[in-house]
Amino acid sequence: MAETRLALPRAIAHRGLSAHAPENTLAAVRAAHAAGCRWVELDVQQLGDGTPVIWHDAGVRRCSNGRGKLRHLDLAQAQQLDVGSWFSPAFRHERMATLDEMLALLVECGMGLNLELKISYRHDPTALAQVVVPRLLAALPPSRLLVSSFDRDALRTARDIERDPHRLRLGLLYDRLPKGWRADAETLMAFSAHLDWRKLKPAAASAVRDAGLHLLCYTVNDPAMFLPRWDWGVEAVISDDPPCFTDASSVPLPSR
């Protein structure tokens, strides 16, 4: 029987080791692995031809040598882009990674994945989840997979695809806790809530824990500033530079 117990590290590499390599690239994940990171957080979207790729923005201008919207590109066009030089000449010719390429690398490295279903303007959340979730379930064991999103439709579709919350753990992404978050958690059989650490208050942290959810915070790059929040029940942070957290040991979290 596949192992279903989830063990999150204290710090998860945000978009790979994005303090030291171009975000959401194969190079960033290789750098995270080389630095000893056991988990990465990445973003997935669809190109105009439906191919799922690892990318954060609606457009390509910020993190490539191109311009335009992701939804206007097919795979051949997307992989002509240099997505590394904007960060450093050392990453010249780095190419946009498909989800399949990234999953193959994660399997090779034995790493865990928190994948955000990223819904940009005029992108279809249901279509994204339908394309992505079966690939994830086929590639990674439940103990190394966590799917999150700000978009409830994407998460609802993910849950419809896999009804067993032990086989597919879902994370609710919020800026701060909104009204109705408990209903979201119950309907989606959610595993965790992922909140902006700068806006987190003790009462919200307590409410999340009292609801039986695991609490993660993003994007934390100052261990000293964050330190008091560990006592609020935060179990893991998503960081551009996880090695800056000296206590990065994995703590097994109970199955839910």
PDB file of C-alpha atoms in Angstrom:
ATOM      1  CA  MET A   1       0.000   0.000   0.000  1.00  0.00           C
ATOM      2  CA  ALA A   2       1.338   3.449  -0.915  1.00  0.00           C
ATOM      3  CA  GLU A   3       2.529   5.614   1.945  1.00  0.00           C
ATOM      4  CA  THR A   4      -0.052   8.330   2.602  1.00  0.00           C
ATOM      5  CA  ARG A   5       1.463  10.045   5.621  1.00  0.00           C
ATOM      6  CA  LEU A   6       2.592  13.542   4.647  1.00  0.00           C
ATOM      7  CA  ALA A   7       5.903  14.898   5.939  1.00  0.00           C
ATOM      8  CA  LEU A   8       6.364  18.579   5.221  1.00  0.00           C
ATOM      9  CA  PRO A   9       9.702  20.235   5.869  1.00  0.00           C
ATOM     10  CA  ARG A  10       9.906  23.357   7.974  1.00  0.00           C
ATOM     11  CA  ALA A  11      10.589  25.380   4.792  1.00  0.00           C
ATOM     12  CA  ILE A  12       9.422  24.683   1.222  1.00  0.00           C
ATOM     13  CA  ALA A  13      11.296  26.169  -1.737  1.00  0.00           C
ATOM     14  CA  HIS A  14       9.100  28.835  -3.332  1.00  0.00           C
ATOM     15  CA  ARG A  15       9.072  28.378  -7.125  1.00  0.00           C
ATOM     16  CA  GLY A  16      12.192  26.294  -6.612  1.00  0.00           C
ATOM     17  CA  LEU A  17      15.224  27.895  -5.017  1.00  0.00           C
ATOM     18  CA  SER A  18      14.135  31.237  -6.454  1.00  0.00           C
ATOM     19  CA  ALA A  19      16.600  33.314  -4.430  1.00  0.00           C
ATOM     20  CA  HIS A  20      19.389  31.659  -6.407  1.00  0.00           C
ATOM     21  CA  ALA A  21      17.869  30.554  -9.724  1.00  0.00           C
ATOM     22  CA  PRO A  22      15.114  31.710 -12.096  1.00  0.00           C
ATOM     23  CA  GLU A  23      11.730  30.919 -10.587  1.00  0.00           C
ATOM     24  CA  ASN A  24       9.599  27.967 -11.699  1.00  0.00           C
ATOM     25  CA  THR A  25      12.355  26.440 -13.841  1.00  0.00           C
ATOM     26  CA  LEU A  26      14.006  23.054 -13.913  1.00  0.00           C
ATOM     27  CA  ALA A  27      17.203  24.864 -12.881  1.00  0.00           C
ATOM     28  CA  ALA A  28      15.486  26.269  -9.778  1.00  0.00           C
ATOM     29  CA  VAL A  29      14.292  22.822  -8.733  1.00  0.00           C
ATOM     30  CA  ARG A  30      17.731  21.298  -9.336  1.00  0.00           C
ATOM     31  CA  ALA A  31      19.219  24.095  -7.220  1.00  0.00           C
ATOM     32  CA  ALA A  32      16.682  23.401  -4.467  1.00  0.00           C
ATOM     33  CA  HIS A  33      17.586  19.722  -4.492  1.00  0.00           C
ATOM     34  CA  ALA A  34      21.300  20.513  -4.402  1.00  0.00           C
ATOM     35  CA  ALA A  35      20.704  22.808  -1.410  1.00  0.00           C
ATOM     36  CA  GLY A  36      19.027  20.002   0.501  1.00  0.00           C
ATOM     37  CA  CYS A  37      15.410  21.101   0.042  1.00  0.00           C
ATOM     38  CA  ARG A  38      12.953  18.223   0.114  1.00  0.00           C
ATOM     39  CA  TRP A  39       9.880  20.052  -1.179  1.00  0.00           C
ATOM     40  CA  VAL A  40       9.201  22.761  -3.751  1.00  0.00           C
ATOM     41  CA  GLU A  41       6.197  24.987  -4.376  1.00  0.00           C
ATOM     42  CA  LEU A  42       5.476  25.638  -8.055  1.00  0.00           C
ATOM     43  CA  ASP A  43       2.763  27.204 -10.227  1.00  0.00           C
ATOM     44  CA  VAL A  44       1.012  25.563 -13.172  1.00  0.00           C
ATOM     45  CA  GLN A  45      -1.004  27.152 -15.979  1.00  0.00           C
ATOM     46  CA  GLN A  46      -2.068  26.184 -19.491  1.00  0.00           C
ATOM     47  CA  LEU A  47      -0.744  27.532 -22.752  1.00  0.00           C
ATOM     48  CA  GLY A  48      -3.142  28.415 -25.528  1.00  0.00           C
ATOM     49  CA  ASP A  49      -2.831  24.882 -26.939  1.00  0.00           C
ATOM     50  CA  GLY A  50      -3.742  23.375 -23.549  1.00  0.00           C
ATOM     51  CA  THR A  51      -0.244  22.262 -22.538  1.00  0.00           C
ATOM     52  CA  PRO A  52       0.266  22.614 -18.763  1.00  0.00           C
ATOM     53  CA  VAL A  53       3.480  24.523 -18.008  1.00  0.00           C
ATOM     54  CA  ILE A  54       5.229  25.680 -14.857  1.00  0.00           C
ATOM     55  CA  TRP A  55       4.706  29.438 -14.840  1.00  0.00           C
ATOM     56  CA  HIS A  56       3.403  32.117 -12.485  1.00  0.00           C
ATOM     57  CA  ASP A  57       2.419  35.211 -14.460  1.00  0.00           C
ATOM     58  CA  ALA A  58      -0.375  35.700 -16.978  1.00  0.00           C
ATOM     59  CA  GLY A  59       2.280  37.020 -19.381  1.00  0.00           C
ATOM     60  CA  VAL A  60       5.884  36.193 -20.184  1.00  0.00           C
ATOM     61  CA  ARG A  61       7.526  39.616 -20.076  1.00  0.00           C
ATOM     62  CA  ARG A  62       8.805  39.636 -16.473  1.00  0.00           C
ATOM     63  CA  CYS A  63      10.592  36.293 -16.584  1.00  0.00           C
ATOM     64  CA  SER A  64      11.646  35.839 -20.218  1.00  0.00           C
ATOM     65  CA  ASN A  65      12.984  37.638 -23.266  1.00  0.00           C
ATOM     66  CA  GLY A  66       9.511  37.673 -24.827  1.00  0.00           C
ATOM     67  CA  ARG A  67       6.227  39.503 -24.545  1.00  0.00           C
ATOM     68  CA  GLY A  68       2.582  38.582 -24.637  1.00  0.00           C
ATOM     69  CA  LYS A  69       0.100  36.432 -22.768  1.00  0.00           C
ATOM     70  CA  LEU A  70       0.623  32.779 -21.952  1.00  0.00           C
ATOM     71  CA  ARG A  71      -2.787  31.945 -23.429  1.00  0.00           C
ATOM     72  CA  HIS A  72      -1.656  33.250 -26.818  1.00  0.00           C
ATOM     73  CA  LEU A  73       1.309  30.855 -27.050  1.00  0.00           C
ATOM     74  CA  ASP A  74       1.578  27.231 -28.069  1.00  0.00           C
ATOM     75  CA  LEU A  75       4.291  24.923 -26.758  1.00  0.00           C
ATOM     76  CA  ALA A  76       6.674  25.453 -29.659  1.00  0.00           C
ATOM     77  CA  GLN A  77       6.482  29.227 -29.210  1.00  0.00           C
ATOM     78  CA  ALA A  78       6.803  29.052 -25.427  1.00  0.00           C
ATOM     79  CA  GLN A  79       9.904  26.896 -25.571  1.00  0.00           C
ATOM     80  CA  GLN A  80      11.637  29.328 -27.890  1.00  0.00           C
ATOM     81  CA  LEU A  81      11.754  31.781 -24.989  1.00  0.00           C
ATOM     82  CA  ASP A  82      14.845  32.265 -22.837  1.00  0.00           C
ATOM     83  CA  VAL A  83      13.442  32.163 -19.302  1.00  0.00           C
ATOM     84  CA  GLY A  84      16.769  32.311 -17.466  1.00  0.00           C
ATOM     85  CA  SER A  85      18.793  35.299 -18.639  1.00  0.00           C
ATOM     86  CA  TRP A  86      16.533  37.825 -16.894  1.00  0.00           C
ATOM     87  CA  PHE A  87      17.808  36.342 -13.624  1.00  0.00           C
ATOM     88  CA  SER A  88      21.460  35.818 -14.538  1.00  0.00           C
ATOM     89  CA  PRO A  89      23.564  35.156 -17.665  1.00  0.00           C
ATOM     90  CA  ALA A  90      24.484  31.843 -16.003  1.00  0.00           C
ATOM     91  CA  PHE A  91      20.946  30.625 -16.813  1.00  0.00           C
ATOM     92  CA  ARG A  92      20.942  31.724 -20.440  1.00  0.00           C
ATOM     93  CA  HIS A  93      18.832  29.463 -22.667  1.00  0.00           C
ATOM     94  CA  GLU A  94      16.819  27.978 -19.791  1.00  0.00           C
ATOM     95  CA  ARG A  95      13.472  26.936 -21.279  1.00  0.00           C
ATOM     96  CA  MET A  96       9.938  27.021 -19.932  1.00  0.00           C
ATOM     97  CA  ALA A  97       9.221  23.672 -18.298  1.00  0.00           C
ATOM     98  CA  THR A  98       6.147  21.625 -19.070  1.00  0.00           C
ATOM     99  CA  LEU A  99       4.390  19.975 -16.158  1.00  0.00           C
ATOM    100  CA  ASP A 100       5.453  16.578 -17.466  1.00  0.00           C
ATOM    101  CA  GLU A 101       9.125  17.605 -17.582  1.00  0.00           C
ATOM    102  CA  MET A 102       8.912  18.973 -14.067  1.00  0.00           C
ATOM    103  CA  LEU A 103       7.220  15.880 -12.686  1.00  0.00           C
ATOM    104  CA  ALA A 104       9.911  13.688 -14.224  1.00  0.00           C
ATOM    105  CA  LEU A 105      12.581  15.756 -12.474  1.00  0.00           C
ATOM    106  CA  LEU A 106      10.765  15.623  -9.136  1.00  0.00           C
ATOM    107  CA  VAL A 107      10.436  11.848  -9.403  1.00  0.00           C
ATOM    108  CA  GLU A 108      14.142  11.582 -10.245  1.00  0.00           C
ATOM    109  CA  CYS A 109      15.062  13.715  -7.223  1.00  0.00           C
ATOM    110  CA  GLY A 110      12.538  12.125  -4.861  1.00  0.00           C
ATOM    111  CA  MET A 111      11.110  15.528  -3.965  1.00  0.00           C
ATOM    112  CA  GLY A 112       7.689  16.588  -2.726  1.00  0.00           C
ATOM    113  CA  LEU A 113       5.511  19.099  -4.557  1.00  0.00           C
ATOM    114  CA  ASN A 114       3.072  21.775  -3.464  1.00  0.00           C
ATOM    115  CA  LEU A 115       1.548  22.717  -6.818  1.00  0.00           C
ATOM    116  CA  GLU A 116      -0.577  25.835  -7.120  1.00  0.00           C
ATOM    117  CA  LEU A 117      -3.311  25.719  -9.750  1.00  0.00           C
ATOM    118  CA  LYS A 118      -2.770  29.258 -11.020  1.00  0.00           C
ATOM    119  CA  ILE A 119      -5.782  30.856 -12.677  1.00  0.00           C
ATOM    120  CA  SER A 120      -4.978  33.964 -14.699  1.00  0.00           C
ATOM    121  CA  TYR A 121      -7.507  36.175 -16.502  1.00  0.00           C
ATOM    122  CA  ARG A 122      -9.530  34.261 -19.108  1.00  0.00           C
ATOM    123  CA  HIS A 123      -8.038  30.925 -18.114  1.00  0.00           C
ATOM    124  CA  ASP A 124     -10.432  28.061 -17.335  1.00  0.00           C
ATOM    125  CA  PRO A 125      -9.972  26.666 -13.793  1.00  0.00           C
ATOM    126  CA  THR A 126     -11.928  23.490 -14.504  1.00  0.00           C
ATOM    127  CA  ALA A 127      -9.940  22.691 -17.639  1.00  0.00           C
ATOM    128  CA  LEU A 128      -6.662  23.266 -15.810  1.00  0.00           C
ATOM    129  CA  ALA A 129      -7.542  20.916 -12.964  1.00  0.00           C
ATOM    130  CA  GLN A 130      -8.828  18.253 -15.365  1.00  0.00           C
ATOM    131  CA  VAL A 131      -5.543  18.279 -17.272  1.00  0.00           C
ATOM    132  CA  VAL A 132      -3.206  18.583 -14.280  1.00  0.00           C
ATOM    133  CA  VAL A 133      -4.591  16.475 -11.446  1.00  0.00           C
ATOM    134  CA  PRO A 134      -4.540  13.067 -13.198  1.00  0.00           C
ATOM    135  CA  ARG A 135      -0.903  13.677 -14.151  1.00  0.00           C
ATOM    136  CA  LEU A 136      -0.032  14.471 -10.542  1.00  0.00           C
ATOM    137  CA  LEU A 137      -1.778  11.398  -9.171  1.00  0.00           C
ATOM    138  CA  ALA A 138      -0.012   9.182 -11.704  1.00  0.00           C
ATOM    139  CA  ALA A 139       3.447  10.620 -11.013  1.00  0.00           C
ATOM    140  CA  LEU A 140       3.692  11.263  -7.266  1.00  0.00           C
ATOM    141  CA  PRO A 141       2.665   9.331  -4.159  1.00  0.00           C
ATOM    142  CA  PRO A 142       0.157  11.007  -1.803  1.00  0.00           C
ATOM    143  CA  SER A 143       2.943  11.502   0.754  1.00  0.00           C
ATOM    144  CA  ARG A 144       4.733  13.884  -1.632  1.00  0.00           C
ATOM    145  CA  LEU A 145       1.846  15.873  -3.085  1.00  0.00           C
ATOM    146  CA  LEU A 146      -0.164  18.905  -2.000  1.00  0.00           C
ATOM    147  CA  VAL A 147      -2.343  20.873  -4.438  1.00  0.00           C
ATOM    148  CA  SER A 148      -3.348  24.432  -3.600  1.00  0.00           C
ATOM    149  CA  SER A 149      -5.169  27.312  -5.249  1.00  0.00           C
ATOM    150  CA  PHE A 150      -6.864  30.639  -4.640  1.00  0.00           C
ATOM    151  CA  ASP A 151      -9.580  29.454  -7.027  1.00  0.00           C
ATOM    152  CA  ARG A 152     -12.422  27.435  -5.512  1.00  0.00           C
ATOM    153  CA  ASP A 153     -13.594  26.071  -8.898  1.00  0.00           C
ATOM    154  CA  ALA A 154     -10.145  24.624  -9.556  1.00  0.00           C
ATOM    155  CA  LEU A 155     -10.106  22.972  -6.132  1.00  0.00           C
ATOM    156  CA  ARG A 156     -13.663  21.662  -6.509  1.00  0.00           C
ATOM    157  CA  THR A 157     -12.707  20.029  -9.793  1.00  0.00           C
ATOM    158  CA  ALA A 158      -9.600  18.550  -8.210  1.00  0.00           C
ATOM    159  CA  ARG A 159     -11.701  17.082  -5.402  1.00  0.00           C
ATOM    160  CA  ASP A 160     -14.226  15.684  -7.881  1.00  0.00           C
ATOM    161  CA  ILE A 161     -11.379  13.889  -9.667  1.00  0.00           C
ATOM    162  CA  GLU A 162     -10.078  12.323  -6.441  1.00  0.00           C
ATOM    163  CA  ARG A 163     -12.602  12.076  -3.634  1.00  0.00           C
ATOM    164  CA  ASP A 164     -10.248  10.443  -1.142  1.00  0.00           C
ATOM    165  CA  PRO A 165      -8.642  13.251   0.932  1.00  0.00           C
ATOM    166  CA  HIS A 166      -5.805  10.891   1.874  1.00  0.00           C
ATOM    167  CA  ARG A 167      -4.855  10.392  -1.768  1.00  0.00           C
ATOM    168  CA  LEU A 168      -5.140  14.040  -2.757  1.00  0.00           C
ATOM    169  CA  ARG A 169      -4.547  16.744  -0.182  1.00  0.00           C
ATOM    170  CA  LEU A 170      -5.847  20.202  -0.988  1.00  0.00           C
ATOM    171  CA  GLY A 171      -4.628  23.531   0.359  1.00  0.00           C
ATOM    172  CA  LEU A 172      -6.774  26.651   0.578  1.00  0.00           C
ATOM    173  CA  LEU A 173      -4.797  29.704  -0.502  1.00  0.00           C
ATOM    174  CA  TYR A 174      -5.893  33.011   0.968  1.00  0.00           C
ATOM    175  CA  ASP A 175      -4.457  36.458   1.415  1.00  0.00           C
ATOM    176  CA  ARG A 176      -6.184  36.413   4.796  1.00  0.00           C
ATOM    177  CA  LEU A 177      -9.035  34.281   6.075  1.00  0.00           C
ATOM    178  CA  PRO A 178     -12.306  35.311   4.388  1.00  0.00           C
ATOM    179  CA  LYS A 179     -15.875  34.735   5.468  1.00  0.00           C
ATOM    180  CA  GLY A 180     -16.892  31.245   4.471  1.00  0.00           C
ATOM    181  CA  TRP A 181     -13.479  29.666   4.734  1.00  0.00           C
ATOM    182  CA  ARG A 182     -14.758  26.949   7.062  1.00  0.00           C
ATOM    183  CA  ALA A 183     -17.390  25.976   4.491  1.00  0.00           C
ATOM    184  CA  ASP A 184     -14.667  25.814   1.839  1.00  0.00           C
ATOM    185  CA  ALA A 185     -12.581  23.578   4.072  1.00  0.00           C
ATOM    186  CA  GLU A 186     -15.466  21.218   4.789  1.00  0.00           C
ATOM    187  CA  THR A 187     -16.771  21.004   1.215  1.00  0.00           C
ATOM    188  CA  LEU A 188     -13.320  20.425  -0.253  1.00  0.00           C
ATOM    189  CA  MET A 189     -12.152  18.129   2.563  1.00  0.00           C
ATOM    190  CA  ALA A 190      -9.120  20.416   2.744  1.00  0.00           C
ATOM    191  CA  PHE A 191      -5.843  19.475   4.374  1.00  0.00           C
ATOM    192  CA  SER A 192      -4.313  22.918   4.897  1.00  0.00           C
ATOM    193  CA  ALA A 193      -4.704  26.682   4.751  1.00  0.00           C
ATOM    194  CA  HIS A 194      -1.917  28.776   3.216  1.00  0.00           C
ATOM    195  CA  LEU A 195      -1.876  32.393   4.395  1.00  0.00           C
ATOM    196  CA  ASP A 196       0.215  35.526   3.848  1.00  0.00           C
ATOM    197  CA  TRP A 197       2.485  35.617   6.896  1.00  0.00           C
ATOM    198  CA  ARG A 198       2.521  39.434   6.978  1.00  0.00           C
ATOM    199  CA  LYS A 199      -1.244  39.510   7.503  1.00  0.00           C
ATOM    200  CA  LEU A 200      -1.529  36.531   9.825  1.00  0.00           C
ATOM    201  CA  LYS A 201      -2.949  37.225  13.303  1.00  0.00           C
ATOM    202  CA  PRO A 202      -2.902  34.874  16.286  1.00  0.00           C
ATOM    203  CA  ALA A 203      -6.683  34.538  16.249  1.00  0.00           C
ATOM    204  CA  ALA A 204      -6.705  33.444  12.600  1.00  0.00           C
ATOM    205  CA  ALA A 205      -3.914  30.945  13.216  1.00  0.00           C
ATOM    206  CA  SER A 206      -5.818  29.527  16.165  1.00  0.00           C
ATOM    207  CA  ALA A 207      -9.036  29.273  14.137  1.00  0.00           C
ATOM    208  CA  VAL A 208      -7.282  27.338  11.381  1.00  0.00           C
ATOM    209  CA  ARG A 209      -5.754  24.900  13.839  1.00  0.00           C
ATOM    210  CA  ASP A 210      -9.043  24.509  15.738  1.00  0.00           C
ATOM    211  CA  ALA A 211     -10.712  23.591  12.447  1.00  0.00           C
ATOM    212  CA  GLY A 212      -8.261  20.711  12.092  1.00  0.00           C
ATOM    213  CA  LEU A 213      -6.302  22.232   9.208  1.00  0.00           C
ATOM    214  CA  HIS A 214      -2.544  22.434   8.875  1.00  0.00           C
ATOM    215  CA  LEU A 215      -1.231  25.988   8.631  1.00  0.00           C
ATOM    216  CA  LEU A 216       1.363  27.116   6.082  1.00  0.00           C
ATOM    217  CA  CYS A 217       2.582  30.652   5.441  1.00  0.00           C
ATOM    218  CA  TYR A 218       3.962  32.351   2.336  1.00  0.00           C
ATOM    219  CA  THR A 219       6.402  33.938   1.330  1.00  0.00           C
ATOM    220  CA  VAL A 220       8.784  34.006   4.292  1.00  0.00           C
ATOM    221  CA  ASN A 221      12.403  35.115   3.828  1.00  0.00           C
ATOM    222  CA  ASP A 222      13.186  36.557   7.258  1.00  0.00           C
ATOM    223  CA  PRO A 223      13.431  33.806   9.888  1.00  0.00           C
ATOM    224  CA  ALA A 224      13.985  36.258  12.737  1.00  0.00           C
ATOM    225  CA  MET A 225      10.901  38.326  11.917  1.00  0.00           C
ATOM    226  CA  PHE A 226       8.822  35.196  11.485  1.00  0.00           C
ATOM    227  CA  LEU A 227      10.032  33.465  14.650  1.00  0.00           C
ATOM    228  CA  PRO A 228       7.065  34.266  16.987  1.00  0.00           C
ATOM    229  CA  ARG A 229       4.607  32.791  14.493  1.00  0.00           C
ATOM    230  CA  TRP A 230       5.898  29.273  14.971  1.00  0.00           C
ATOM    231  CA  ASP A 231       4.311  29.438  18.418  1.00  0.00           C
ATOM    232  CA  TRP A 232       0.972  30.247  16.760  1.00  0.00           C
ATOM    233  CA  GLY A 233       0.900  26.785  15.211  1.00  0.00           C
ATOM    234  CA  VAL A 234       2.423  27.401  11.787  1.00  0.00           C
ATOM    235  CA  GLU A 235       3.818  24.096  10.544  1.00  0.00           C
ATOM    236  CA  ALA A 236       5.691  25.136   7.407  1.00  0.00           C
ATOM    237  CA  VAL A 237       6.709  28.205   5.459  1.00  0.00           C
ATOM    238  CA  ILE A 238       7.155  28.735   1.740  1.00  0.00           C
ATOM    239  CA  SER A 239      10.414  30.600   1.197  1.00  0.00           C
ATOM    240  CA  ASP A 240      12.594  31.822  -1.660  1.00  0.00           C
ATOM    241  CA  ASP A 241      15.604  30.669   0.362  1.00  0.00           C
ATOM    242  CA  PRO A 242      14.779  27.717   2.653  1.00  0.00           C
ATOM    243  CA  PRO A 243      18.408  27.159   3.747  1.00  0.00           C
ATOM    244  CA  CYS A 244      18.139  30.410   5.714  1.00  0.00           C
ATOM    245  CA  PHE A 245      15.892  28.493   8.110  1.00  0.00           C
ATOM    246  CA  THR A 246      18.315  26.573  10.278  1.00  0.00           C
ATOM    247  CA  ASP A 247      15.696  24.096  11.511  1.00  0.00           C
ATOM    248  CA  ALA A 248      14.521  22.541   8.254  1.00  0.00           C
ATOM    249  CA  SER A 249      13.883  19.034   9.554  1.00  0.00           C
ATOM    250  CA  SER A 250      10.760  17.255   8.342  1.00  0.00           C
ATOM    251  CA  VAL A 251       7.991  16.702  10.853  1.00  0.00           C
ATOM    252  CA  PRO A 252       5.419  13.992   9.906  1.00  0.00           C
ATOM    253  CA  LEU A 253       1.913  15.365   9.793  1.00  0.00           C
ATOM    254  CA  PRO A 254      -1.033  13.082  10.542  1.00  0.00           C
ATOM    255  CA  SER A 255      -3.183  11.808   7.676  1.00  0.00           C
ATOM    256  CA  ARG A 256      -6.572  13.483   7.307  1.00  0.00           C
TER     257      ARG A 256
END
